[in-house]
Amino acid sequence: MDSLIIGAGGFVGSYLIQELMSAGKSVGATKLPHESIRIGGCEVFDLDLAKEHEIRMLLQTHRPAQIYHLAAQSSVAVSWKDPELTVDVNIKGTLHLLEAIRSVEDYYPRILLVGSGEEYGYLRGGACPIAETEALHPGNIYAVTKACQNMIGSVYARAYGMGIVMVRAFNHIGVGQSPQFVAADFALQIAEMEAGFRAPVMKVGNLAAKRDFSDVRDVVRAYALLMEKGRAGDTYNVGSGHAVSIQELLDILLDQSTESIAVEQDPARMRPSDVPVIEADVTKLREDTGWYAEYPLEETLRTMLNHNRRNFGVPVK
Ligand code: GDD
């Protein structure tokens, strides 16, 4: 097996499977028992990262040359409500994976650990766009767990000489993303309004926050490039390099609709604390891999909105 994706049952997994298969790799993918992956030609395994011995058995049998670690509790909002789950999956799950790899004899795979732009958190003024060398000041439990994962990866790379590359992925969006996340949520609300299933009132949270959005297809291409070309023990930002406010993101989507839509703040969508700006400096990614983004934000948002329209039988625009 060339590549094993741990935690491929989520949003990003199916895109990464396609990316790697189209490059000719033999791909394995793990998922949780309740998830499903229906992509022909990819070997699928049920795996719970809480069970280190199961990870070890899988690795011993298939000895993948590359391991992409996507498994995570990936929602900042959920991390406020369930910090323990977030710590268990994001920190302990990573430790179990790395220990399982170490326990397999004569086995030295390349490993990509996917962290988050949220790790940087509350920056000193003027630090945007944020380079990988910036100090971390995480502002929520999710961000803390990803910062911790990054530090664990860097310790294992240095101490045990493991081929670990760490990523800090900024916001990525696309068709298939859960409406837990802002762009998918707004696109779904608009399609529901156009279909007449919802009153034309958009429910929103904090519109002042600025985030760096990329198309998920650009992001998985960066992961594949970093797996091949990233320096072991190093961390790479993956983002567009340009932050937009959530208000701007909303305005792009509203412009793509002919409905007249009011906007209303929903207190349940506000977070106890929300980092004001998160914007990636992607110089290192570009220099080391030659990566560049292919999909403009407007196009990705239109693709998401049209996908929802098709689901509701509304004409696409
Ligand atoms: N979800 C959501 N829903 N967020 C809203 C809403 C809303 O109705 N209104 C405003 N927001 C704001 C949030 O407060 C936040 O500032 C921003 O929109 C983005 O929120 P999310 O889409 O939920 O993503 P996130 O930034 O918290 O986390 C995502 O990006 C990280 C990288 O920066 C996730 O994909 C993480 O897994 C990822 O690491």
Coordinates of C-alpha atoms and ligand atoms in Angstrom, one line a residue:
M1 CA 0.0 0.0 0.0
D2 CA 1.4 3.4 -1.0
S3 CA -0.8 5.7 1.1
L4 CA -3.0 5.2 4.2
I5 CA -5.4 8.0 5.2
I6 CA -6.3 7.8 8.9
G7 CA -9.8 9.4 9.4
A8 CA -10.9 9.4 5.8
G9 CA -14.6 9.3 6.6
G10 CA -14.9 13.0 7.0
F11 CA -15.1 15.9 4.6
V12 CA -11.5 16.1 3.5
G13 CA -10.9 12.3 3.3
S14 CA -12.8 11.7 0.1
Y15 CA -11.0 14.5 -1.7
L16 CA -7.6 13.2 -0.6
I17 CA -8.4 9.7 -1.7
Q18 CA -9.3 11.0 -5.2
E19 CA -6.2 13.2 -5.3
L20 CA -3.9 10.3 -4.4
M21 CA -5.6 7.7 -6.6
S22 CA -5.5 10.0 -9.6
A23 CA -1.7 10.2 -9.0
G24 CA -1.6 6.4 -9.4
K25 CA -1.1 5.6 -5.7
S26 CA -2.6 2.5 -4.1
V27 CA -4.7 4.0 -1.3
G28 CA -6.1 2.7 2.0
A29 CA -8.5 4.7 4.1
T30 CA -9.7 4.3 7.7
K31 CA -13.1 5.5 9.0
L32 CA -15.3 5.1 12.1
P33 CA -17.8 2.3 11.9
H34 CA -20.8 4.6 11.4
E35 CA -19.2 6.4 8.5
S36 CA -19.1 5.3 4.9
I37 CA -16.6 5.7 2.1
R38 CA -17.8 4.7 -1.4
I39 CA -14.9 5.2 -3.7
G40 CA -14.0 2.2 -5.9
G41 CA -10.4 1.0 -5.8
C42 CA -9.7 2.2 -2.3
E43 CA -9.3 -0.3 0.5
V44 CA -11.4 0.8 3.5
F45 CA -10.9 -0.2 7.2
D46 CA -12.8 0.5 10.3
L47 CA -10.4 2.0 12.9
D48 CA -10.8 3.7 16.3
L49 CA -7.7 5.6 17.3
A50 CA -8.5 4.9 20.9
K51 CA -7.3 1.3 20.2
E52 CA -3.5 1.4 19.6
H53 CA -3.2 -2.3 19.1
E54 CA -5.7 -2.2 16.2
I55 CA -3.6 0.6 14.6
R56 CA -0.5 -1.5 15.0
M57 CA -2.1 -4.6 13.4
L58 CA -3.3 -2.6 10.4
L59 CA 0.2 -1.1 9.9
Q60 CA 1.9 -4.4 10.4
T61 CA -0.2 -6.0 7.7
H62 CA -0.2 -3.3 5.1
R63 CA 3.0 -1.3 5.8
P64 CA 1.9 1.9 4.0
A65 CA 4.8 4.0 2.8
Q66 CA 2.8 7.2 3.6
I67 CA 0.4 7.9 6.4
Y68 CA -1.9 11.0 6.3
H69 CA -3.4 11.7 9.7
L70 CA -6.7 13.5 9.2
A71 CA -8.7 12.0 12.1
A72 CA -9.8 14.7 14.4
Q73 CA -12.6 16.4 16.3
S74 CA -12.3 19.3 13.8
S75 CA -14.9 21.8 15.1
V76 CA -13.9 24.8 17.2
A77 CA -17.6 25.2 18.3
V78 CA -17.8 21.6 19.4
S79 CA -14.6 21.9 21.3
W80 CA -16.2 24.5 23.6
K81 CA -19.0 22.0 24.3
D82 CA -17.0 18.8 24.5
P83 CA -13.3 19.6 25.4
E84 CA -12.7 16.1 26.7
L85 CA -13.6 14.4 23.4
T86 CA -11.5 17.0 21.6
V87 CA -8.4 16.2 23.8
D88 CA -9.0 12.4 23.5
V89 CA -9.3 12.4 19.7
N90 CA -6.8 15.1 18.8
I91 CA -4.0 14.5 21.3
K92 CA -4.3 10.9 22.5
G93 CA -5.4 9.7 19.1
T94 CA -2.2 11.2 17.6
L95 CA 0.0 9.6 20.3
H96 CA -1.6 6.2 19.7
L97 CA -0.9 6.5 16.0
L98 CA 2.7 7.5 16.5
E99 CA 3.4 4.9 19.1
A100 CA 1.8 2.2 16.9
I101 CA 4.1 3.3 14.0
R102 CA 7.1 3.1 16.3
S103 CA 6.2 -0.4 17.5
V104 CA 6.3 -1.9 14.0
E105 CA 9.7 -3.4 13.3
D106 CA 11.9 -1.9 10.5
Y107 CA 9.1 0.5 9.5
Y108 CA 9.9 4.1 8.5
P109 CA 6.9 5.7 6.8
R110 CA 6.4 9.3 5.9
I111 CA 3.7 10.8 8.1
L112 CA 1.7 14.0 7.6
L113 CA 0.0 15.4 10.7
V114 CA -2.8 17.9 9.9
G115 CA -3.0 20.7 12.4
S116 CA -4.7 24.1 12.2
G117 CA -4.2 27.8 11.5
E118 CA -6.2 28.2 14.8
E119 CA -3.0 27.2 16.7
Y120 CA -1.6 30.7 16.3
G121 CA -4.6 32.3 18.0
Y122 CA -4.3 35.7 19.6
L123 CA -1.3 37.3 17.9
R124 CA 0.6 40.4 18.8
G125 CA -0.5 43.3 16.6
G126 CA 0.6 43.3 12.9
A127 CA 1.7 39.7 12.8
C128 CA -0.6 38.8 9.8
P129 CA 0.0 37.1 7.5
I130 CA 1.3 34.5 10.0
A131 CA 4.5 32.7 9.3
E132 CA 5.2 29.2 10.8
T133 CA 7.8 30.8 13.1
E134 CA 5.2 32.9 15.0
A135 CA 4.6 32.0 18.6
L136 CA 1.4 30.1 19.4
H137 CA -1.3 31.7 21.6
P138 CA -4.3 29.3 21.0
G139 CA -7.7 30.8 21.8
N140 CA -9.8 27.7 22.2
I141 CA -9.6 24.1 23.2
Y142 CA -9.5 22.8 19.7
A143 CA -6.6 25.1 18.9
V144 CA -4.8 23.9 22.1
T145 CA -5.1 20.3 21.0
K146 CA -3.8 21.0 17.5
A147 CA -0.9 23.0 18.9
C148 CA -0.1 20.0 21.2
Q149 CA -0.3 17.6 18.3
N150 CA 2.2 19.8 16.4
M151 CA 4.6 19.7 19.4
I152 CA 4.3 16.0 19.8
G153 CA 5.0 15.5 16.1
S154 CA 8.1 17.7 16.3
V155 CA 9.4 15.9 19.4
Y156 CA 8.9 12.4 17.7
A157 CA 10.6 13.6 14.6
R158 CA 13.6 14.9 16.5
A159 CA 13.9 12.2 19.1
Y160 CA 13.1 9.1 17.0
G161 CA 14.1 10.4 13.5
M162 CA 10.6 9.8 12.2
G163 CA 9.6 11.2 8.8
I164 CA 6.9 13.5 10.2
V165 CA 5.8 16.6 8.4
M166 CA 3.3 18.9 10.2
V167 CA 0.7 21.1 8.5
R168 CA -1.3 24.0 9.8
A169 CA -4.3 24.1 7.6
F170 CA -6.4 27.2 7.5
N171 CA -10.1 27.2 6.7
H172 CA -11.0 24.9 3.9
I173 CA -14.4 24.6 2.2
G174 CA -16.2 22.7 -0.5
V175 CA -19.1 20.4 -1.4
G176 CA -19.7 17.8 1.2
Q177 CA -18.6 19.9 4.2
S178 CA -20.8 19.7 7.3
P179 CA -23.0 22.8 8.0
Q180 CA -21.3 23.0 11.4
F181 CA -18.9 25.2 9.4
V182 CA -19.7 28.7 8.3
A183 CA -19.6 28.6 4.5
A184 CA -21.4 25.3 4.3
D185 CA -24.0 26.6 6.7
F186 CA -24.7 29.8 4.9
A187 CA -24.8 28.1 1.5
L188 CA -27.3 25.6 2.9
Q189 CA -29.5 28.3 4.4
I190 CA -29.7 30.2 1.1
A191 CA -30.7 27.1 -0.9
E192 CA -33.3 26.3 1.7
M193 CA -34.7 29.8 1.4
E194 CA -34.7 29.6 -2.5
A195 CA -36.5 26.3 -2.2
G196 CA -39.1 27.9 0.1
F197 CA -38.2 25.7 3.1
R198 CA -37.0 28.5 5.3
A199 CA -38.0 32.2 5.8
P200 CA -35.6 34.6 4.1
V201 CA -33.7 35.4 7.2
M202 CA -30.1 34.4 7.4
K203 CA -29.0 33.3 10.9
V204 CA -25.4 34.3 11.6
G205 CA -22.8 34.4 14.3
N206 CA -19.8 36.7 14.5
L207 CA -19.4 38.4 11.1
A208 CA -16.4 40.5 12.1
A209 CA -13.9 37.6 12.3
K210 CA -11.5 37.3 9.4
R211 CA -10.5 33.9 8.2
D212 CA -8.3 32.5 5.4
F213 CA -10.5 30.3 3.1
S214 CA -9.3 27.8 0.6
D215 CA -10.9 25.2 -1.7
V216 CA -10.5 21.7 -0.2
R217 CA -9.2 20.5 -3.6
D218 CA -6.3 23.0 -3.3
V219 CA -5.7 21.9 0.2
V220 CA -5.4 18.1 -0.5
R221 CA -3.1 18.9 -3.4
A222 CA -0.9 20.8 -0.9
Y223 CA -1.0 17.7 1.5
A224 CA 0.1 15.4 -1.3
L225 CA 3.0 17.7 -2.3
L226 CA 4.1 18.1 1.3
M227 CA 4.1 14.4 1.8
E228 CA 6.6 14.1 -1.1
K229 CA 8.6 17.3 -0.6
G230 CA 8.1 18.6 2.9
R231 CA 11.0 18.6 5.3
A232 CA 10.7 16.0 8.2
G233 CA 10.2 17.8 11.5
D234 CA 9.1 21.0 9.9
T235 CA 5.7 22.7 9.9
Y236 CA 3.9 24.2 6.9
N237 CA 1.0 26.6 6.6
V238 CA -1.6 25.6 4.1
G239 CA -4.0 28.5 3.2
S240 CA -4.8 31.1 0.5
G241 CA -2.7 33.8 2.1
H242 CA -5.6 36.2 2.1
A243 CA -8.2 36.6 5.0
V244 CA -11.7 37.8 4.4
S245 CA -14.3 38.7 7.0
I246 CA -17.2 36.4 7.5
Q247 CA -19.3 39.5 6.5
E248 CA -17.5 39.5 3.1
L249 CA -18.0 35.8 2.7
L250 CA -21.7 36.2 3.4
D251 CA -21.9 39.1 1.0
I252 CA -20.4 37.0 -1.8
L253 CA -23.0 34.3 -1.2
L254 CA -25.9 36.8 -0.9
D255 CA -24.8 38.3 -4.3
Q256 CA -25.1 34.9 -5.9
S257 CA -28.8 34.7 -4.9
T258 CA -31.7 36.6 -6.4
E259 CA -33.7 36.3 -3.1
S260 CA -34.0 39.3 -0.9
I261 CA -32.5 38.0 2.4
A262 CA -32.4 39.7 5.8
V263 CA -29.5 38.9 8.2
E264 CA -30.1 38.2 11.9
Q265 CA -27.5 37.5 14.6
D266 CA -28.3 34.2 16.5
P267 CA -26.8 34.3 20.0
A268 CA -26.3 30.5 19.9
R269 CA -23.9 30.9 17.0
M270 CA -21.6 33.3 19.0
R271 CA -18.6 31.7 20.7
P272 CA -17.2 32.4 24.2
S273 CA -14.2 33.8 22.4
D274 CA -13.3 34.2 18.7
V275 CA -9.8 35.1 17.4
P276 CA -10.3 38.3 15.3
V277 CA -8.0 37.5 12.3
I278 CA -6.3 34.3 11.1
E279 CA -4.3 34.7 7.8
A280 CA -1.6 32.4 6.5
D281 CA 1.8 33.3 5.1
V282 CA 2.3 30.4 2.6
T283 CA 5.7 31.4 1.4
K284 CA 7.3 28.3 2.8
L285 CA 4.8 26.0 1.2
R286 CA 5.2 27.7 -2.2
E287 CA 9.1 27.7 -2.0
D288 CA 9.4 24.0 -0.9
T289 CA 6.7 22.5 -3.1
G290 CA 5.8 24.9 -5.9
W291 CA 2.1 24.8 -4.8
Y292 CA -0.3 27.5 -5.8
A293 CA -4.1 27.8 -5.4
E294 CA -6.3 27.0 -8.4
Y295 CA -9.8 27.9 -7.2
P296 CA -11.0 31.4 -6.4
L297 CA -13.3 31.8 -3.4
E298 CA -16.3 33.0 -5.4
E299 CA -16.1 29.9 -7.6
T300 CA -15.9 27.5 -4.6
L301 CA -18.9 29.2 -2.9
R302 CA -20.9 29.1 -6.1
T303 CA -20.1 25.3 -6.4
M304 CA -21.3 24.8 -2.8
L305 CA -24.5 26.8 -3.3
N306 CA -25.3 25.1 -6.6
H307 CA -24.8 21.7 -5.0
N308 CA -27.4 22.5 -2.4
R309 CA -29.7 23.9 -5.0
R310 CA -29.6 20.7 -6.9
N311 CA -30.4 18.7 -3.7
F312 CA -33.5 20.9 -3.3
G313 CA -34.5 20.9 -7.0
V314 CA -33.8 24.6 -7.3
P315 CA -32.4 25.9 -10.6
V316 CA -28.6 26.4 -10.5
K317 CA -27.2 29.9 -11.2
Ligands
GDD1 N1 -19.8 27.7 12.2 C1 -20.3 29.0 12.1 N2 -21.6 29.3 11.9 N3 -19.3 30.0 12.2 C2 -19.8 31.3 12.1 C3 -21.1 31.6 11.9 C4 -22.1 30.6 11.8 O1 -23.3 30.8 11.7 N4 -21.2 33.0 11.9 C5 -20.0 33.4 12.0 N5 -19.1 32.4 12.2 C6 -17.7 32.6 12.3 C7 -17.0 31.8 13.5 O2 -17.2 32.5 14.7 C8 -15.6 31.8 13.0 O3 -14.9 33.1 13.4 C9 -15.7 31.7 11.5 O4 -17.0 32.0 11.2 C10 -15.3 30.4 10.9 O5 -16.0 29.4 11.7 P1 -16.1 27.9 11.2 O6 -16.5 27.8 9.8 O7 -16.9 27.1 12.2 O8 -14.5 27.4 11.2 P2 -13.4 27.6 12.3 O9 -12.6 28.8 11.8 O10 -13.9 27.7 13.7 O11 -12.5 26.3 12.1 C11 -12.3 25.8 10.8 O12 -11.0 26.3 10.4 C12 -9.9 25.9 11.1 C13 -8.6 26.5 10.5 O13 -8.6 27.9 10.7 C14 -12.3 24.3 10.9 O14 -12.2 23.8 9.6 C15 -11.1 23.8 11.7 O15 -11.1 22.3 11.6 C16 -9.8 24.3 11.1 O16 -8.7 23.9 11.8

